[in-house]
Coordinates of C-alpha atoms in Angstrom, one line a residue:
X15 CA 92.5 86.3 117.6
X16 CA 93.3 88.9 115.1
X17 CA 96.8 90.6 115.2
X18 CA 96.8 94.1 116.8
X19 CA 100.2 95.3 115.9
X20 CA 102.5 93.9 113.1
X21 CA 106.0 95.6 112.8
X22 CA 107.4 95.2 109.0
X23 CA 111.5 95.1 109.0
X24 CA 113.0 95.3 105.3
X25 CA 116.1 93.6 105.6
X26 CA 118.9 93.8 103.0
X27 CA 122.4 92.1 104.2
X28 CA 121.9 92.9 107.7
X29 CA 123.8 90.1 109.6
X30 CA 125.7 92.2 111.7
X31 CA 122.8 94.0 113.3
X32 CA 119.9 91.7 112.7
X33 CA 120.2 89.9 116.1
X34 CA 120.4 92.9 117.9
X35 CA 117.6 94.7 116.2
X36 CA 115.4 91.7 116.7
X37 CA 115.8 91.3 120.5
X38 CA 115.4 95.0 120.6
X39 CA 111.8 95.1 119.1
X40 CA 110.2 91.3 120.5
X41 CA 111.7 92.3 124.2
X42 CA 109.8 95.5 124.1
X43 CA 106.8 94.2 122.8
X44 CA 106.8 91.3 124.8
X45 CA 107.7 92.7 128.0
X46 CA 106.1 96.2 128.1
X47 CA 102.8 95.9 126.2
X48 CA 99.9 93.7 125.9
X49 CA 99.8 93.9 122.0
X50 CA 99.1 90.6 120.1
X51 CA 101.7 91.3 117.7
X52 CA 104.2 90.0 114.8
X53 CA 107.3 91.0 113.7
X54 CA 107.5 90.5 109.8
X55 CA 111.0 90.2 108.3
X56 CA 110.8 91.2 104.5
X57 CA 114.7 90.0 103.2
X58 CA 115.1 91.7 99.7
X59 CA 118.1 90.0 97.6
X60 CA 120.0 89.3 100.6
X61 CA 123.1 87.3 100.1
X62 CA 124.4 87.0 103.7
X63 CA 123.2 85.1 106.6
X64 CA 120.3 87.3 107.4
X65 CA 117.8 84.7 106.3
X66 CA 119.3 82.1 108.7
X67 CA 119.1 84.2 111.2
X68 CA 115.3 85.0 110.4
X69 CA 114.5 81.3 110.6
X70 CA 116.6 80.7 113.9
X71 CA 114.6 83.5 115.5
X72 CA 111.2 82.5 113.9
X73 CA 111.7 79.1 115.7
X74 CA 112.3 80.6 118.7
X75 CA 109.5 83.1 118.6
X76 CA 105.9 82.3 117.3
X77 CA 105.6 86.2 116.5
X78 CA 108.1 86.3 114.1
X79 CA 107.5 85.8 110.4
X80 CA 109.8 86.2 107.3
X81 CA 109.2 86.5 103.8
X82 CA 112.1 85.9 100.9
X83 CA 112.2 88.2 97.8
X84 CA 114.9 87.6 95.1
X85 CA 114.4 91.3 94.1
X86 CA 116.0 94.4 96.0
X87 CA 114.4 97.6 97.1
X88 CA 113.3 99.1 100.1
X89 CA 109.8 100.0 98.8
X90 CA 109.5 96.6 97.1
X91 CA 110.3 95.1 100.6
X92 CA 107.7 97.1 102.8
X93 CA 105.0 96.8 100.2
X94 CA 105.0 93.4 100.1
X95 CA 104.8 93.1 104.1
X96 CA 102.0 95.8 104.3
X97 CA 100.0 93.7 101.6
X98 CA 100.7 90.2 103.4
X99 CA 99.7 91.7 106.8
X100 CA 96.1 91.2 108.2
X101 CA 97.2 93.2 111.4
X102 CA 94.8 96.3 112.3
X103 CA 98.2 98.8 112.7
X104 CA 101.0 98.2 110.6
X105 CA 104.6 100.0 111.1
X106 CA 107.8 99.8 108.8
X107 CA 110.7 100.1 111.1
X108 CA 114.4 99.8 110.1
X109 CA 116.3 97.3 112.0
X110 CA 118.6 99.6 113.7
X111 CA 115.7 100.9 115.7
X112 CA 117.3 104.3 115.9
X113 CA 114.0 105.3 117.1
X114 CA 113.2 103.2 120.1
X115 CA 110.4 101.1 120.2
X116 CA 108.8 102.4 123.2
X117 CA 107.7 105.3 121.2
X118 CA 105.1 103.0 119.7
X119 CA 102.4 103.4 122.2
X120 CA 102.6 107.0 121.5
X121 CA 102.1 106.6 117.9
X122 CA 99.0 104.1 118.3
X123 CA 97.5 106.6 120.7
X124 CA 97.2 109.3 118.0
X125 CA 95.6 107.1 115.7
X126 CA 93.0 105.6 118.4
X127 CA 92.1 109.0 120.0
X128 CA 92.7 111.7 117.4
X129 CA 91.7 110.0 114.3
X130 CA 94.9 110.0 112.4
X131 CA 95.8 107.2 109.9
X132 CA 99.1 107.3 109.3
X133 CA 101.7 108.8 111.9
X134 CA 105.3 109.5 111.0
X135 CA 108.5 110.4 113.0
X136 CA 110.0 113.2 113.1
X137 CA 113.9 112.4 113.6
X138 CA 115.5 115.0 116.0
X139 CA 118.8 114.4 114.6
X140 CA 122.0 116.1 116.0
X141 CA 124.2 115.5 112.8
X142 CA 128.1 114.7 113.1
X143 CA 128.5 114.5 109.5
X144 CA 128.1 117.8 107.8
X145 CA 127.7 116.2 104.3
X146 CA 124.7 113.7 105.6
X147 CA 123.2 117.1 107.1
X148 CA 123.2 119.1 103.7
X149 CA 121.8 115.7 101.9
X150 CA 119.1 115.1 104.1
X151 CA 118.2 119.1 104.3
X152 CA 118.4 119.0 100.4
X153 CA 116.1 115.9 100.0
X154 CA 113.4 117.2 102.6
X155 CA 113.2 120.6 100.5
X156 CA 112.9 118.4 97.2
X157 CA 110.3 116.3 98.6
X158 CA 108.1 118.9 100.6
X159 CA 106.0 119.2 97.7
X160 CA 105.1 115.9 97.3
X161 CA 104.8 114.4 100.8
X162 CA 104.1 117.7 103.2
X163 CA 106.2 116.5 106.2
X164 CA 109.4 117.7 107.7
X165 CA 111.2 114.3 107.7
X166 CA 109.5 111.8 104.8
X167 CA 112.6 109.6 104.8
X168 CA 112.2 108.3 108.4
X169 CA 112.0 104.5 108.5
X170 CA 109.5 104.7 111.6
X171 CA 105.7 105.0 110.4
X172 CA 102.6 103.4 111.7
X173 CA 99.6 102.9 109.5
X174 CA 96.0 101.7 110.1
X175 CA 94.9 98.6 108.1
X176 CA 92.7 100.5 105.8
X177 CA 95.3 103.3 104.8
X178 CA 97.9 100.6 104.5
X179 CA 95.6 98.2 102.2
X180 CA 94.9 101.0 100.2
X181 CA 98.1 103.0 99.5
X182 CA 100.1 99.7 98.8
X183 CA 97.8 98.0 96.7
X184 CA 98.8 100.3 94.2
X185 CA 100.8 100.3 91.4
X186 CA 104.0 102.3 92.9
X187 CA 106.3 104.3 90.9
X188 CA 109.1 103.9 93.2
X189 CA 110.5 100.5 94.7
X190 CA 113.8 102.0 96.3
X191 CA 114.8 104.3 99.1
X192 CA 112.7 107.0 98.1
X193 CA 109.5 105.2 98.3
X194 CA 108.5 107.4 101.5
X195 CA 107.5 110.2 99.5
X196 CA 105.2 108.5 97.3
X197 CA 103.7 106.8 100.0
X198 CA 103.0 110.2 101.9
X199 CA 101.8 111.7 98.6
X200 CA 99.2 109.0 98.1
X201 CA 98.0 109.0 101.6
X202 CA 97.3 112.7 101.4
X203 CA 96.1 112.9 97.7
X204 CA 93.3 110.2 99.2
X205 CA 92.3 112.2 101.9
X206 CA 94.0 110.0 105.1
X207 CA 94.8 112.2 107.9
X208 CA 98.8 112.3 108.6
X209 CA 100.5 113.2 111.8
X210 CA 104.1 114.0 112.1
X211 CA 105.5 113.3 115.7
X212 CA 109.2 114.3 116.9
X213 CA 110.8 111.7 118.6
X214 CA 114.8 111.4 119.9
X215 CA 117.0 109.8 117.4
X216 CA 120.1 107.9 118.1
X217 CA 122.8 107.9 115.2
X218 CA 124.6 104.6 115.3
X219 CA 127.1 105.5 112.4
X220 CA 126.2 102.3 110.3
X221 CA 124.1 103.6 107.8
X222 CA 124.1 101.9 104.3
X223 CA 122.9 104.7 102.4
X224 CA 125.7 106.2 99.8
X225 CA 125.4 109.9 100.0
X226 CA 126.6 110.1 96.3
X227 CA 125.1 107.2 94.6
X228 CA 121.8 106.9 96.6
X229 CA 121.1 110.8 96.7
X230 CA 121.5 110.9 93.1
X231 CA 118.8 107.9 92.6
X232 CA 116.5 109.2 95.3
X233 CA 116.5 112.7 93.8
X234 CA 115.7 111.3 90.1
X235 CA 112.9 109.2 91.9
X236 CA 111.3 112.3 93.3
X237 CA 111.6 114.2 89.8
X238 CA 109.9 111.1 88.0
X239 CA 107.2 111.1 91.0
X240 CA 106.4 114.7 90.2
X241 CA 105.6 114.4 86.4
X242 CA 103.9 111.5 87.3
X243 CA 101.5 113.8 89.1
X244 CA 101.7 116.4 87.2
X245 CA 100.3 114.9 84.2
X246 CA 97.4 113.1 86.3
X247 CA 98.2 109.6 86.1
X248 CA 96.2 107.8 88.4
X249 CA 98.1 105.0 90.6
X250 CA 96.1 102.1 89.7
X251 CA 95.8 99.4 92.7
X252 CA 97.3 96.0 91.9

């Protein structure tokens, strides 16, 4: 039987919250859905116990798969998981599950019933950190011309198999944190229907994003993406 849903989770040194996150998604999918599912952990450049934890879960849960990469980069990890998957629906998700897994059926239904190809979550964030609020606001404004969604950076997106195969089997420019904008740009450019849905968001205060250094990198990636699209460079499939 084919896999209905594959939840692809990029992992970089997540030993402190990996078990909690895996328990959350596995228990929900196993107990509250009838999906034939897999959870694929893509470890990219980890040097902590993340790999050992994934192996332990793989021994306990046949649904858990893991891929080990030597290179770092969230975008690279997600791309690898998407390409390796054969599931009908493929979801990228952050390990903290700040957006609850119980929103997954709603996302799938938008694709099944309304004909969308990509569903992206709009995080309903109540900011407690003003610097982070400003950084998010600036990034959203900069990314809008390319991504055309209100929250491009959310780590909770669902793709059809066709959309995932087409977009991720390309020579993507961005392999780090800012890859979402490029993926959304390519999906829109190639005629895929995108739906953005607002969902409650729980801020756990353990984000690994460095506001200064990562914000600069992500802004630089957006500029590179803008010029690449502006000169008409076609993203070539691998």
